[in-house]
PDB file of C-alpha atoms in Angstrom:
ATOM      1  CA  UNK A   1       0.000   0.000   0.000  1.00 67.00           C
ATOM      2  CA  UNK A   2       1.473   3.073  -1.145  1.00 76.00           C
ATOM      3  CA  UNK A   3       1.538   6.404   1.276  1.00 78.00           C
ATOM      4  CA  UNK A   4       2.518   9.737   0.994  1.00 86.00           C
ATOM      5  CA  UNK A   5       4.164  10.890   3.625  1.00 89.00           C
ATOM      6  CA  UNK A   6       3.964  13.926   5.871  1.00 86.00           C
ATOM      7  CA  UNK A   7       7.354  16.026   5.424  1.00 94.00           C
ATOM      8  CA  UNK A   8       6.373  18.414   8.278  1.00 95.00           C
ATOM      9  CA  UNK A   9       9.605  18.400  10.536  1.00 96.00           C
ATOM     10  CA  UNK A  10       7.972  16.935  13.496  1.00 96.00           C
ATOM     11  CA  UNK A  11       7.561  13.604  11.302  1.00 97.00           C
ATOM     12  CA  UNK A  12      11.779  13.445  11.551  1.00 98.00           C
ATOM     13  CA  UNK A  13      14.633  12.803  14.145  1.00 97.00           C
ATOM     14  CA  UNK A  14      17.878  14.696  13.290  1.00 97.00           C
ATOM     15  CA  UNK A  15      20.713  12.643  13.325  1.00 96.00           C
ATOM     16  CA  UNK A  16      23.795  14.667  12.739  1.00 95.00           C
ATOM     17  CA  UNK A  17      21.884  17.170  11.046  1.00 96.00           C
ATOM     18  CA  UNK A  18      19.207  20.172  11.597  1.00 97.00           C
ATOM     19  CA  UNK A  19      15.506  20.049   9.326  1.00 98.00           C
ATOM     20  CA  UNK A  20      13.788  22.447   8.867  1.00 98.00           C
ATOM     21  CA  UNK A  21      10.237  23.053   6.621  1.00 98.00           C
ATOM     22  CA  UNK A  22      10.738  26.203   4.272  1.00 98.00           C
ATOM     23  CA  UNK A  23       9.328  27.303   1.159  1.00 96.00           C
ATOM     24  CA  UNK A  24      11.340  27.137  -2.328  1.00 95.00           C
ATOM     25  CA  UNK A  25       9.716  27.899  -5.219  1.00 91.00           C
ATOM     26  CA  UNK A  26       6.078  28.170  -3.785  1.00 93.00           C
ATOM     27  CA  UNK A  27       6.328  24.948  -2.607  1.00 94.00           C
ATOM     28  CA  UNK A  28       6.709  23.838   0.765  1.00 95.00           C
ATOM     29  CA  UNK A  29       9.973  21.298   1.327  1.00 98.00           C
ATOM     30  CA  UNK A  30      11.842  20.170   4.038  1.00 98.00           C
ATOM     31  CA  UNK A  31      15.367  21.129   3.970  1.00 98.00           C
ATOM     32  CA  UNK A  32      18.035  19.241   5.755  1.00 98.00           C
ATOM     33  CA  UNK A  33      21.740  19.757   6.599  1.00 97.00           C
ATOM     34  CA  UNK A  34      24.483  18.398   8.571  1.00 94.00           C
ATOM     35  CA  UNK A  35      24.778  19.447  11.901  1.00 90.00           C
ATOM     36  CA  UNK A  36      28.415  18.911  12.587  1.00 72.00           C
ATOM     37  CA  UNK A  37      31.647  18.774  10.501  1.00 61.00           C
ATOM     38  CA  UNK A  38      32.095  14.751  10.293  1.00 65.00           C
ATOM     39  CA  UNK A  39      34.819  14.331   8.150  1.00 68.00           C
ATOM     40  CA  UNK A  40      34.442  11.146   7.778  1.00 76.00           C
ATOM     41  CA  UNK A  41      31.974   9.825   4.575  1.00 81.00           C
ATOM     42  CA  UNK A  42      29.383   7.735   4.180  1.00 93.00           C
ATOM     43  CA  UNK A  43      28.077   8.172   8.074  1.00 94.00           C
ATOM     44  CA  UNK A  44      24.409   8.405   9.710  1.00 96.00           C
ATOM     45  CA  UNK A  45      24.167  12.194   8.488  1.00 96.00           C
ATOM     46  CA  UNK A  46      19.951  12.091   7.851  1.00 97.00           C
ATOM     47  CA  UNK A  47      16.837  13.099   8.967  1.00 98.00           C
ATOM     48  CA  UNK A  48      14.981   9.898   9.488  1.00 98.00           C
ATOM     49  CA  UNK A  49      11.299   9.030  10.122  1.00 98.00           C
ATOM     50  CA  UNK A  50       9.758   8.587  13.895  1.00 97.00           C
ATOM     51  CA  UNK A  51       7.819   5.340  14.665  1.00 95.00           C
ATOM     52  CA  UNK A  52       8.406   4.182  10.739  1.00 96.00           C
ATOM     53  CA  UNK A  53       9.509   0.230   9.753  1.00 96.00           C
ATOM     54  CA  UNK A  54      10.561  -0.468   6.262  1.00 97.00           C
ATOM     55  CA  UNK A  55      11.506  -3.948   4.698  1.00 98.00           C
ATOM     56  CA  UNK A  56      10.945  -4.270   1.535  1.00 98.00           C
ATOM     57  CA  UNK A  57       8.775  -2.131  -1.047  1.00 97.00           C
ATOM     58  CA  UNK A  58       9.368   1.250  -3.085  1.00 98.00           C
ATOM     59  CA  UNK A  59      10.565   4.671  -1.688  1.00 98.00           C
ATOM     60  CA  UNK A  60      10.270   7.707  -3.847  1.00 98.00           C
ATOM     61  CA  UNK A  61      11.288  11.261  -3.447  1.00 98.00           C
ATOM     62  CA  UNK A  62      12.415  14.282  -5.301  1.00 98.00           C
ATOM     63  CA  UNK A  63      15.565  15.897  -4.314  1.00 98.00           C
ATOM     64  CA  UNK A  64      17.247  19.222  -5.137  1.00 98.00           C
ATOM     65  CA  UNK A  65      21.069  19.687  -3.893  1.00 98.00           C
ATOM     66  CA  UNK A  66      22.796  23.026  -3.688  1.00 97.00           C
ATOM     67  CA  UNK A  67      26.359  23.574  -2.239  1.00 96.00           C
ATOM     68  CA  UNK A  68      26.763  25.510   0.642  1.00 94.00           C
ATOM     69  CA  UNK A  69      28.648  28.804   1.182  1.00 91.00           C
ATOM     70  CA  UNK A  70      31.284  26.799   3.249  1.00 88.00           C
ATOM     71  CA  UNK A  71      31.700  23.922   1.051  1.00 87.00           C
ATOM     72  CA  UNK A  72      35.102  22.442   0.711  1.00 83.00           C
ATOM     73  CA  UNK A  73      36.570  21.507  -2.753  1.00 85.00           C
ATOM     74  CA  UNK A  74      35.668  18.335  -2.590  1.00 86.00           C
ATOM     75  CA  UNK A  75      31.695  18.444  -1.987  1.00 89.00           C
ATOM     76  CA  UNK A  76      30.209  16.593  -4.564  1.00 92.00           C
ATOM     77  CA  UNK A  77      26.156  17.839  -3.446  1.00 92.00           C
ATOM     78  CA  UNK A  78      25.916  13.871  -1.856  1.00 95.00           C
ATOM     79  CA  UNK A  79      22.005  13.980  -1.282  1.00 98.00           C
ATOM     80  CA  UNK A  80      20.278  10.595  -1.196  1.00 98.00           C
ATOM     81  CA  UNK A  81      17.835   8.092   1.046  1.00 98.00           C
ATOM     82  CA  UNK A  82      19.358   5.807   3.944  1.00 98.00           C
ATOM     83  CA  UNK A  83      16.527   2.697   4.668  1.00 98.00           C
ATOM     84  CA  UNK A  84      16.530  -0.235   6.940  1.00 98.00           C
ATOM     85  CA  UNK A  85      17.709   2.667   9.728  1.00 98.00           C
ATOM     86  CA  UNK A  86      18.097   0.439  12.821  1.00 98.00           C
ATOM     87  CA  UNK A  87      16.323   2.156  16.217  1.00 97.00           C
ATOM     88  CA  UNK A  88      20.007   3.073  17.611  1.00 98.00           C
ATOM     89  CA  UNK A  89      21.595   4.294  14.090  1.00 97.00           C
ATOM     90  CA  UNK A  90      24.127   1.739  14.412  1.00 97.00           C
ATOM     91  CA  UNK A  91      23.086   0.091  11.020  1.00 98.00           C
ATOM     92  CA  UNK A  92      21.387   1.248   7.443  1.00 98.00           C
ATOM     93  CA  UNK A  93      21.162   0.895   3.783  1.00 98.00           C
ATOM     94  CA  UNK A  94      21.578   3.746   1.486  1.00 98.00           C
ATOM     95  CA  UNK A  95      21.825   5.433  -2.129  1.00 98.00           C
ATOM     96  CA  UNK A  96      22.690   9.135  -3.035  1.00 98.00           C
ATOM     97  CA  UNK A  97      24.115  10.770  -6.125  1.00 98.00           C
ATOM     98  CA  UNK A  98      27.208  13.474  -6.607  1.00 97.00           C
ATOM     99  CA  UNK A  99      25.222  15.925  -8.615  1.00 96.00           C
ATOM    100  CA  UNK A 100      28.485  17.853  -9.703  1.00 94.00           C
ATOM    101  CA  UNK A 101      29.788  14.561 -11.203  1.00 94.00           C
ATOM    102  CA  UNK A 102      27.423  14.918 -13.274  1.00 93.00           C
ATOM    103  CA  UNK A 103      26.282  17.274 -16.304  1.00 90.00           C
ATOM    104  CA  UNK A 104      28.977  19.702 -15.777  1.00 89.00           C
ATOM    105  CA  UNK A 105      31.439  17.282 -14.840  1.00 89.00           C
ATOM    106  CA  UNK A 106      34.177  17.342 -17.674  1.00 89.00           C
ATOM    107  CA  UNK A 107      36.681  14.838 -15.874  1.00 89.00           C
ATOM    108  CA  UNK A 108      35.761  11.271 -16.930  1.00 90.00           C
ATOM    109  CA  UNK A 109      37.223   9.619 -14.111  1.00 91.00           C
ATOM    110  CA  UNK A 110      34.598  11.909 -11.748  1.00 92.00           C
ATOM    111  CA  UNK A 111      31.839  10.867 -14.287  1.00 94.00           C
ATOM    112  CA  UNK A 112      31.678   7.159 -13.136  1.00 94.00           C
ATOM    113  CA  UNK A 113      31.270   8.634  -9.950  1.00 96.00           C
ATOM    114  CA  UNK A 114      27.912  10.041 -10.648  1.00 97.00           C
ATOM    115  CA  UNK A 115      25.858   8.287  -7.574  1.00 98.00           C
ATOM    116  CA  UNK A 116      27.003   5.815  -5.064  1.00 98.00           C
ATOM    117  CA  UNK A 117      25.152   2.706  -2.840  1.00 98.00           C
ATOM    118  CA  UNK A 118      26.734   1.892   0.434  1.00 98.00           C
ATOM    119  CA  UNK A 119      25.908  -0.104   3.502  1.00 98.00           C
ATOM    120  CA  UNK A 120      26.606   1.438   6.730  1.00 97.00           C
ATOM    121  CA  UNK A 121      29.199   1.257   9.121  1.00 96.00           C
ATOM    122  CA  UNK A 122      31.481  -1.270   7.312  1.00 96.00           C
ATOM    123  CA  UNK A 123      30.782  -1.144   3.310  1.00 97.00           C
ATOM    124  CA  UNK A 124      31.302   3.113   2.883  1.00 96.00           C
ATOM    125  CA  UNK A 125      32.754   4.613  -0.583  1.00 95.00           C
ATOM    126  CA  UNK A 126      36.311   4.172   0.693  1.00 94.00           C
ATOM    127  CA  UNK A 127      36.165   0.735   1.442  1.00 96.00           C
ATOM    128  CA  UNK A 128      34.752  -0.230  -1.779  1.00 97.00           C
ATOM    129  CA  UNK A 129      37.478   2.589  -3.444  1.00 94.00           C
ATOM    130  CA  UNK A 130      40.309   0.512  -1.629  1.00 95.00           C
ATOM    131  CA  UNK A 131      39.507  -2.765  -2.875  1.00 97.00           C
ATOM    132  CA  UNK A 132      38.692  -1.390  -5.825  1.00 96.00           C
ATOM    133  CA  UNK A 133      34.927  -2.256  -6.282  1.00 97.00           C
ATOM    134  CA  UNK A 134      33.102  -0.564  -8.929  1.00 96.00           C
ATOM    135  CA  UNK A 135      29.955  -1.867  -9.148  1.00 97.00           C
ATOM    136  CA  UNK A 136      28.126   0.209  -6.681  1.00 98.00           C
ATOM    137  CA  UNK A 137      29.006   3.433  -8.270  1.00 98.00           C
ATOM    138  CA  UNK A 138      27.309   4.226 -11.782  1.00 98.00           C
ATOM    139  CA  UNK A 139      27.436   7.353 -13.616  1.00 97.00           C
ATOM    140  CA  UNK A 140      24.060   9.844 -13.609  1.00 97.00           C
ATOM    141  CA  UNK A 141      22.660  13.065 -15.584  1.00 95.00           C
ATOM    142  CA  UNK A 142      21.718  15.268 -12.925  1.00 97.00           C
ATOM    143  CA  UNK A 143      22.951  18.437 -11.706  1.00 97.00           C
ATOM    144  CA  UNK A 144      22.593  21.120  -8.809  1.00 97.00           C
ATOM    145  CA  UNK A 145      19.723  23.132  -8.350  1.00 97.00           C
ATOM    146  CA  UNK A 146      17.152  20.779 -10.096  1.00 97.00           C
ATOM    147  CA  UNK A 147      15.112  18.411  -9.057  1.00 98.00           C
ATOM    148  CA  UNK A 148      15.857  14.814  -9.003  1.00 98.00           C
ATOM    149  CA  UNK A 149      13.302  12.157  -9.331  1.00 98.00           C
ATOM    150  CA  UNK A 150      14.894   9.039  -6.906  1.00 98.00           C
ATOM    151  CA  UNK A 151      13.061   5.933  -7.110  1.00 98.00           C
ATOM    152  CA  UNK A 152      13.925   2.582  -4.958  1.00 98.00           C
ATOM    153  CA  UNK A 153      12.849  -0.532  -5.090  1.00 98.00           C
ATOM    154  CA  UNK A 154      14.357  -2.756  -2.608  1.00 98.00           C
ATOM    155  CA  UNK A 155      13.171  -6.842  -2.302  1.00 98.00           C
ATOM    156  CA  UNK A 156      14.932  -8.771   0.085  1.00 98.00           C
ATOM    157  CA  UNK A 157      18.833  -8.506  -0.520  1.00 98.00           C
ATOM    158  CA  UNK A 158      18.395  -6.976  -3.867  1.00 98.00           C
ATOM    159  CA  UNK A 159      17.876  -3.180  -4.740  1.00 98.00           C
ATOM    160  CA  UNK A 160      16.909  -1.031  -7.934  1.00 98.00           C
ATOM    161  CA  UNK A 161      17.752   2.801  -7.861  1.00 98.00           C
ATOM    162  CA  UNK A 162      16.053   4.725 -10.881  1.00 98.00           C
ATOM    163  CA  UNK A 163      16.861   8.577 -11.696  1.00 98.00           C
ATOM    164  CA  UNK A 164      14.302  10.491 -13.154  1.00 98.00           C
ATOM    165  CA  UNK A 165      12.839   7.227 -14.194  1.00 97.00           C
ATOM    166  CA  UNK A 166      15.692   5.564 -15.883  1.00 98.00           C
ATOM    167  CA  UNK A 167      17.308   3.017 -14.329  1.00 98.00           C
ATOM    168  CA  UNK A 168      20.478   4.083 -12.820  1.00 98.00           C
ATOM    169  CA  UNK A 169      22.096   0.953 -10.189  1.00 98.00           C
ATOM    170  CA  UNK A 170      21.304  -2.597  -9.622  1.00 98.00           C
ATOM    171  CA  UNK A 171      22.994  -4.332  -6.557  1.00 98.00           C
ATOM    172  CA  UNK A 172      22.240  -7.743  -6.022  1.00 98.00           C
ATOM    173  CA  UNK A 173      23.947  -8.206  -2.651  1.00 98.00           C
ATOM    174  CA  UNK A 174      23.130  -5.404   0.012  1.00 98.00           C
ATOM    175  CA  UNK A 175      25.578  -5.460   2.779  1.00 98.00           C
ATOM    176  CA  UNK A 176      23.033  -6.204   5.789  1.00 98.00           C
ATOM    177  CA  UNK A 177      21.462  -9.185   4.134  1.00 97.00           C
ATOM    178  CA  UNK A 178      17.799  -9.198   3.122  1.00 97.00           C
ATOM    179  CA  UNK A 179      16.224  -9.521   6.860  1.00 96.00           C
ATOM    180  CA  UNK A 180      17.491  -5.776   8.401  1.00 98.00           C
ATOM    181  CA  UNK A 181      14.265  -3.737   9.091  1.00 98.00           C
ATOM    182  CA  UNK A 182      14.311  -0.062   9.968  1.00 98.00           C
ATOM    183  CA  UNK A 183      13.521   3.725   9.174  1.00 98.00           C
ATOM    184  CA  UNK A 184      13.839   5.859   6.145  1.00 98.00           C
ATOM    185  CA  UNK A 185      15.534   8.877   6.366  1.00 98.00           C
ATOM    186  CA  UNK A 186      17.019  11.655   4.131  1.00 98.00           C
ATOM    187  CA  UNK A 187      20.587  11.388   4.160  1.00 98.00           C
ATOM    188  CA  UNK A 188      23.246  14.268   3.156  1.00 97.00           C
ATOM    189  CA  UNK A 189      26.505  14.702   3.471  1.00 94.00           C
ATOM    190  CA  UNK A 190      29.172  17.779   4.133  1.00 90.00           C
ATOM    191  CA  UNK A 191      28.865  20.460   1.858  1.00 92.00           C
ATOM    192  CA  UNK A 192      25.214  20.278   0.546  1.00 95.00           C
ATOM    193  CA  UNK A 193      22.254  21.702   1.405  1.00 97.00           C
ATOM    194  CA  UNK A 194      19.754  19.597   0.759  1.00 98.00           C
ATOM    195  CA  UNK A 195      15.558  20.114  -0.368  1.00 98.00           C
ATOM    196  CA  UNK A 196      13.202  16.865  -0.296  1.00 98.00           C
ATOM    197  CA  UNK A 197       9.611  16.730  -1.266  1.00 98.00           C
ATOM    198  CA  UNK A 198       7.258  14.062  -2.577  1.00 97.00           C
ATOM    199  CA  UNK A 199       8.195  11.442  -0.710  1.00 98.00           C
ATOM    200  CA  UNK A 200       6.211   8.381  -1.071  1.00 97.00           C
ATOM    201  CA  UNK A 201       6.718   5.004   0.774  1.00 97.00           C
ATOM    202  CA  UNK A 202       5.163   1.260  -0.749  1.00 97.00           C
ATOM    203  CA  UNK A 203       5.605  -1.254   1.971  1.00 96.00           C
ATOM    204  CA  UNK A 204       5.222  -4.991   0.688  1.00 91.00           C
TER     205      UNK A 204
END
């Protein structure tokens, strides 16, 4: 049964970052950010949902990224979903994209880059960069300051990650295994500021 969800800020727990509900382009969003300078990636940065259980089923949002004032150099706009949040943050699931590796991007290299699945706390971009694992990084058309259609459908151990309707990532082996149950949340990381609306949750 699909449901759209309410995106009023009460809805969310901050972890590592502050929400807030504004208004961009007539439209009422939630806008999230993190909350302190983590310099390490790929951690529980997100706004996650209160009393909320996901398994398996679809999530879909739409996401705009913008860098902040303060960004450093290498701020890619990281903006994505985290699922399967365990009650204590200790464990999750999640997708984003690097919306400056993307359209604009002129280095190839960054281009493969374009979004990124990883599997919290062990299975981060850096480990799968040091043992040189590509297939959980895929290359995406997007850019700042637009919005991005993010669709996933997760079954089990196995998730699909569409883009403004085209499929974008297939992995086949989350980290956690197919039985880890837990929140949804909007993740970002350091150097975006990040706008979510839309979101709609299909539990199977």
């Amino acid at each position: 049964m699909e449901k759209q969800m309410d995106l009023n800020k009460k809805s969310f727990i901050p972890v590592h970052t502050n929400i807030e509900n504004v208004e961009l382009d007539g439209e009422k969003v939630i806008r999230v950010v993190k909350a302190e300078k983590i310099m390490e990636f790929d951690e529980n940065t997100y706004a996650k949902l209160k009393d909320f259980s996901f398994h398996n089923g679809t999530i879909e949002v739409k996401m705009l990224s913008r860098l902040l004032p303060d960004a450093p150099d290498f701020a890619r706009g990281f903006i994505g979903i985290a699922y399967r949040i365990t009650d204590d943050d200790k464990q999750f699931e999640s997708f984003y994209v690097r919306p400056t590796n993307g359209k604009q991007c002129q280095d190839p290299m960054r281009k493969t880059h374009g979004c990124q699945y990883f599997s919290y706390p062990k299975y981060t971009f850096e480990y799968f960069r040091n043992h040189q694992i590509t297939q959980y990084e895929a290359p995406v058309d997007i850019d700042l300051n637009e919005w991005i259609q993010l669709k996933a459908v997760i079954e089990d151990e196995h998730a699909s990650f569409y883009i403004n309707d085209k499929l974008i990532l297939v992995v086949e082996d989350m980290k956690h295994g197919k039985d880890l149950k837990g929140s949804v949340g909007f993740f970002v990381d350091i150097g975006t500021e990040a706008f979510f609306k839309d979101l709609k949750i299909d539990i199977k």
